[in-house]
Short mmCIF file of C-alpha atoms in Angstrom, two decimals:
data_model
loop_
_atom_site.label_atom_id
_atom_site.label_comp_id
_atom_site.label_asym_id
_atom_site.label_seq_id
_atom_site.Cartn_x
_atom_site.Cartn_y
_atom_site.Cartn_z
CA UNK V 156 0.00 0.00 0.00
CA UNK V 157 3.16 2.09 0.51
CA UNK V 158 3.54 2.80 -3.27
CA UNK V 159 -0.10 4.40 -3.86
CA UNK V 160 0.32 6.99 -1.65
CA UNK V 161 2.90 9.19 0.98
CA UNK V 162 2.33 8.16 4.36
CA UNK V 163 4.99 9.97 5.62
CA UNK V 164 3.02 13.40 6.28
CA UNK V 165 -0.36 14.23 7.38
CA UNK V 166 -2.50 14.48 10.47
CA UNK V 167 -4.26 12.65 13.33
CA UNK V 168 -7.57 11.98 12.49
CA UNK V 169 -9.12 9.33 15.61
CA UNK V 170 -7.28 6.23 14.85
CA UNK V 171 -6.62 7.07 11.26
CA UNK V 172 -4.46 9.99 9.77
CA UNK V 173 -5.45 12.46 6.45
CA UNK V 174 -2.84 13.02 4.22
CA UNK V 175 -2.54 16.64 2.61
CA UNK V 176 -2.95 17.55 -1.51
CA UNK V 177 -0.58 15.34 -4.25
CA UNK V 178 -0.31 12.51 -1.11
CA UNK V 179 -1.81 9.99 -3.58
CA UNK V 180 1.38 9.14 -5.68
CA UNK V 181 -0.25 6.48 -7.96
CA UNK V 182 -0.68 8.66 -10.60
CA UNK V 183 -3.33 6.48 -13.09
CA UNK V 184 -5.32 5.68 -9.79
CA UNK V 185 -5.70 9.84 -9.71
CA UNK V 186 -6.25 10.21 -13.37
CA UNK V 187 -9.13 7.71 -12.83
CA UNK V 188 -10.76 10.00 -9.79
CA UNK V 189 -10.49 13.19 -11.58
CA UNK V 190 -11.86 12.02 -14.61
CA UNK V 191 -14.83 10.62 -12.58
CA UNK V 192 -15.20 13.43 -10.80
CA UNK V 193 -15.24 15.72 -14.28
CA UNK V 194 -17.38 13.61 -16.07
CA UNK V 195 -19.45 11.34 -14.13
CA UNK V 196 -20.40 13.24 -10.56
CA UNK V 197 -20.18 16.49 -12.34
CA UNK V 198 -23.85 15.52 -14.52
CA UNK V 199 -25.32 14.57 -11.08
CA UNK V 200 -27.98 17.20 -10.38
CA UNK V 201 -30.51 17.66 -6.79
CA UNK V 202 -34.40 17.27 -7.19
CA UNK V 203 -36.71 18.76 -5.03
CA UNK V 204 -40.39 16.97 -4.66
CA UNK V 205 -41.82 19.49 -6.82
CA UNK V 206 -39.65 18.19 -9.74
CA UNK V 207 -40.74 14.31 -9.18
CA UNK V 208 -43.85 14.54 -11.33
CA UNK V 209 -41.82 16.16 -14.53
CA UNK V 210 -38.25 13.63 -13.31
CA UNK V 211 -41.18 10.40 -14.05
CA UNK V 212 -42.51 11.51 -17.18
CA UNK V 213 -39.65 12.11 -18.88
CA UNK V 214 -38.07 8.60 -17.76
CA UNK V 215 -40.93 7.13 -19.32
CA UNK V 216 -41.17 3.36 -18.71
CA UNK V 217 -37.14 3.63 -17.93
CA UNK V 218 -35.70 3.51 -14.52
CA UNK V 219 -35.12 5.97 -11.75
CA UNK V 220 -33.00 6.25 -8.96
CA UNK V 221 -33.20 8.78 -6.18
CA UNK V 222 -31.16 8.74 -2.94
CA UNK V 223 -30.62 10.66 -0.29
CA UNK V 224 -29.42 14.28 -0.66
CA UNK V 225 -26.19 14.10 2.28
CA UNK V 226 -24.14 17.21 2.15
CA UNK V 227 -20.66 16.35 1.95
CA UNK V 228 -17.57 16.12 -0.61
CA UNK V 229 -16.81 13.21 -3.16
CA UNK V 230 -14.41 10.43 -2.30
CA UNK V 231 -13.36 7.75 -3.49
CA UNK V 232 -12.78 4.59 -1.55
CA UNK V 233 -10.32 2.44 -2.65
CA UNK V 234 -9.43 -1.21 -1.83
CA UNK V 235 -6.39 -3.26 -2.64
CA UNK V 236 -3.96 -5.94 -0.95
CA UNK V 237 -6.74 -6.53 1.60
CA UNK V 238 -6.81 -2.65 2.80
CA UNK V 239 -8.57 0.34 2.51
CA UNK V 240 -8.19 3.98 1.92
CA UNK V 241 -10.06 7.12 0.93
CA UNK V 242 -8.77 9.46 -1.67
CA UNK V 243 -10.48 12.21 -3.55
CA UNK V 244 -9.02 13.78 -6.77
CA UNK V 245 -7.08 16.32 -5.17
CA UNK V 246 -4.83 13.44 -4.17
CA UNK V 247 -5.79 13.88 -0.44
CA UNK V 248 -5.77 10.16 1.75
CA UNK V 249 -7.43 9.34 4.78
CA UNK V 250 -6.39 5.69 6.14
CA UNK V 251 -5.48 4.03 9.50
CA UNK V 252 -8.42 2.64 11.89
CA UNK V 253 -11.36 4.31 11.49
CA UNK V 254 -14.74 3.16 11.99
CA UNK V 255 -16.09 3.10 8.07
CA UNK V 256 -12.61 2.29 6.41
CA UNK V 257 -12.77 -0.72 9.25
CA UNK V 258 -15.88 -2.38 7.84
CA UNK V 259 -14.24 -1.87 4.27
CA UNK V 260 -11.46 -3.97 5.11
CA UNK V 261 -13.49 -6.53 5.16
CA UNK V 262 -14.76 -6.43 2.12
CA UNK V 263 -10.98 -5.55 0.46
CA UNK V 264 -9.95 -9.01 2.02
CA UNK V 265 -12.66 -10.73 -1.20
CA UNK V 266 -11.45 -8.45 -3.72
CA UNK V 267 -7.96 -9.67 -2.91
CA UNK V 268 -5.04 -7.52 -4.61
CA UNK V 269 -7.46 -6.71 -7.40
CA UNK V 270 -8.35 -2.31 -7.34
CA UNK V 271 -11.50 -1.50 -6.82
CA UNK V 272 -12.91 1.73 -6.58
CA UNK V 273 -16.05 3.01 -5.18
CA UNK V 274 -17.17 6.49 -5.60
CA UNK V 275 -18.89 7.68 -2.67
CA UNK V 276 -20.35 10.85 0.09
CA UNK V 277 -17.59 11.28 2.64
CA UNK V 278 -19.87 13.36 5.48
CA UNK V 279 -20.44 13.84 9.00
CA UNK V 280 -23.20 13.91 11.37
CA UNK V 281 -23.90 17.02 12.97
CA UNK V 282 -22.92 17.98 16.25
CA UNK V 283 -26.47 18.25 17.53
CA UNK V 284 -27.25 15.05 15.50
CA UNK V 285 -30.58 16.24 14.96
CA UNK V 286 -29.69 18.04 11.30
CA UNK V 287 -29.02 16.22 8.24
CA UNK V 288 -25.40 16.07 6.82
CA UNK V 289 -24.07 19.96 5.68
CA UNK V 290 -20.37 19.94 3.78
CA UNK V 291 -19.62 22.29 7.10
CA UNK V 292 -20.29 19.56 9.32
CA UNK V 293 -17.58 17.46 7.80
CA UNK V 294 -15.30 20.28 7.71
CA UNK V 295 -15.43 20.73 11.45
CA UNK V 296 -15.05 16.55 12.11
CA UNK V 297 -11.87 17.25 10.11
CA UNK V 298 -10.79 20.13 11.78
CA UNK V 299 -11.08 18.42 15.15
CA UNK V 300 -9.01 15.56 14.64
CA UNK V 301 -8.96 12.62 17.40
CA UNK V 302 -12.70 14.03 19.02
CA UNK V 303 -14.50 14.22 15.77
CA UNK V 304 -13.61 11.09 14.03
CA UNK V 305 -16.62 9.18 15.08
CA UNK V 306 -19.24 11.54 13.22
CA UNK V 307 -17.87 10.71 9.80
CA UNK V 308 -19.11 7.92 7.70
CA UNK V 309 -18.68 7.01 3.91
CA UNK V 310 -21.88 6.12 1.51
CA UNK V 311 -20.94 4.34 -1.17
CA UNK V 312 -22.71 5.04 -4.59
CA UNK V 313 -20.99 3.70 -7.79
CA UNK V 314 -18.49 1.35 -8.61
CA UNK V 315 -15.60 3.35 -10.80
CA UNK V 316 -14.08 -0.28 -10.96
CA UNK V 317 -14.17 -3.52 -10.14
CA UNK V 318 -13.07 -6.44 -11.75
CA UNK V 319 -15.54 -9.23 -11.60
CA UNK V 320 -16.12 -12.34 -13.46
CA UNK V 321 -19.03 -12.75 -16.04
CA UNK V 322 -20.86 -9.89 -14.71
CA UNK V 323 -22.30 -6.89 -16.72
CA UNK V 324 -22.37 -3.66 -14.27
CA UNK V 325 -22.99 -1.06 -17.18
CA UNK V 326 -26.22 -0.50 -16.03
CA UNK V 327 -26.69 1.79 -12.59
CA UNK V 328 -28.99 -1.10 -12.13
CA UNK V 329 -26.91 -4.06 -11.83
CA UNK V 330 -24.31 -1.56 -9.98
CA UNK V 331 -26.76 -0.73 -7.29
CA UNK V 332 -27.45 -4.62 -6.78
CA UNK V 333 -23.34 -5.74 -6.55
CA UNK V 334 -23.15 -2.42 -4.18
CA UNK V 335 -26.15 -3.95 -2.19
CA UNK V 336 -24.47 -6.77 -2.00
CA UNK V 337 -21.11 -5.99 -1.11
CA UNK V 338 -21.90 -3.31 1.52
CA UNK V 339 -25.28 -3.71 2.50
CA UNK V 340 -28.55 -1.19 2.47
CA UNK V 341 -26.14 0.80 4.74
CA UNK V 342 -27.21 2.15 8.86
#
């Protein structure tokens, strides 16, 4: 795992440290998240419930998916040689112990030393816990280093890659089933 990023700076972050800017070092691996980011999450686009009616019709007899709106940033979580990380296209890392990259683990452990790469909402609860997710509350979780590491959480949303055998994951579909089924509906 040494060769895909620097480990050697950074900052405490609970059990796990986050690694500044240009820390990712694989330089494909961050070709693949910016171009994600530019043309994939870049075409994603909020709905309120006044726009359900028009967001049916013109999906016709096609399908729709709709998930929750969590205020946060885009990262990618990435899995290889049994461990886990988070990166974003920036080249910023977050790894160590933490809670969410925990539970990954043990799904890096089946894809072996295979990459895979899930894009996904990197958040945090708020401090009152009563609010839903707001990009500020994950900026202060960061900020506050070993006390705020338990209000962040990862939701996984698309696969960016994964090598599997005899399955066809072109559709968001198929995608959302192999996601339900390697991490769950999620708490």
């Amino acid at each position: 795992m040494a060769k895909l990023f620097d480990k050697t700076k950074g900052s405490s972050l609970g059990s796990g440290k986050i690694m500044p800017p240009g820390s990712l070092l694989d330089q494909a691996l961050l070709g693949t998240l910016a171009r994600y980011r530019r043309s994939v999450a870049s075409s994603y686009s909020p709905i309120g419930l006044d726009d359900l009616s028009s967001v049916f019709a013109a999906a016709g007899k096609g399908e729709v998916f709709l998930s929750e709106k969590l205020d946060g940033e885009l990262w990618f979580l990435v899995l290889q040689d049994k461990e886990a990380f988070l990166a974003n296209s920036r080249g910023c890392v977050i790894h160590g112990k933490l809670p969410f990259l925990t539970k990954a683990q043990g799904i890096a452990k089946k894809t072996g030393d295979q990459l895979a790469i899930f894009a996904g909402e990197f958040y945090a609860t708020s401090a009152a816990g009563k609010d839903r997710p707001r990009t500020a509350d994950l900026s202060a979780a960061l900020a506050g280093g070993k006390g705020k590491a338990d209000q962040l959480y990862f939701a996984v949303f698309d696969i960016v890659e994964l090598h599997t055998e005899d399955e066809d994951l072109t559709t968001y579909g198929a995608k959302l089933e192999k996601l339900t089924g390697m991490f769950g509906e999620g708490e």
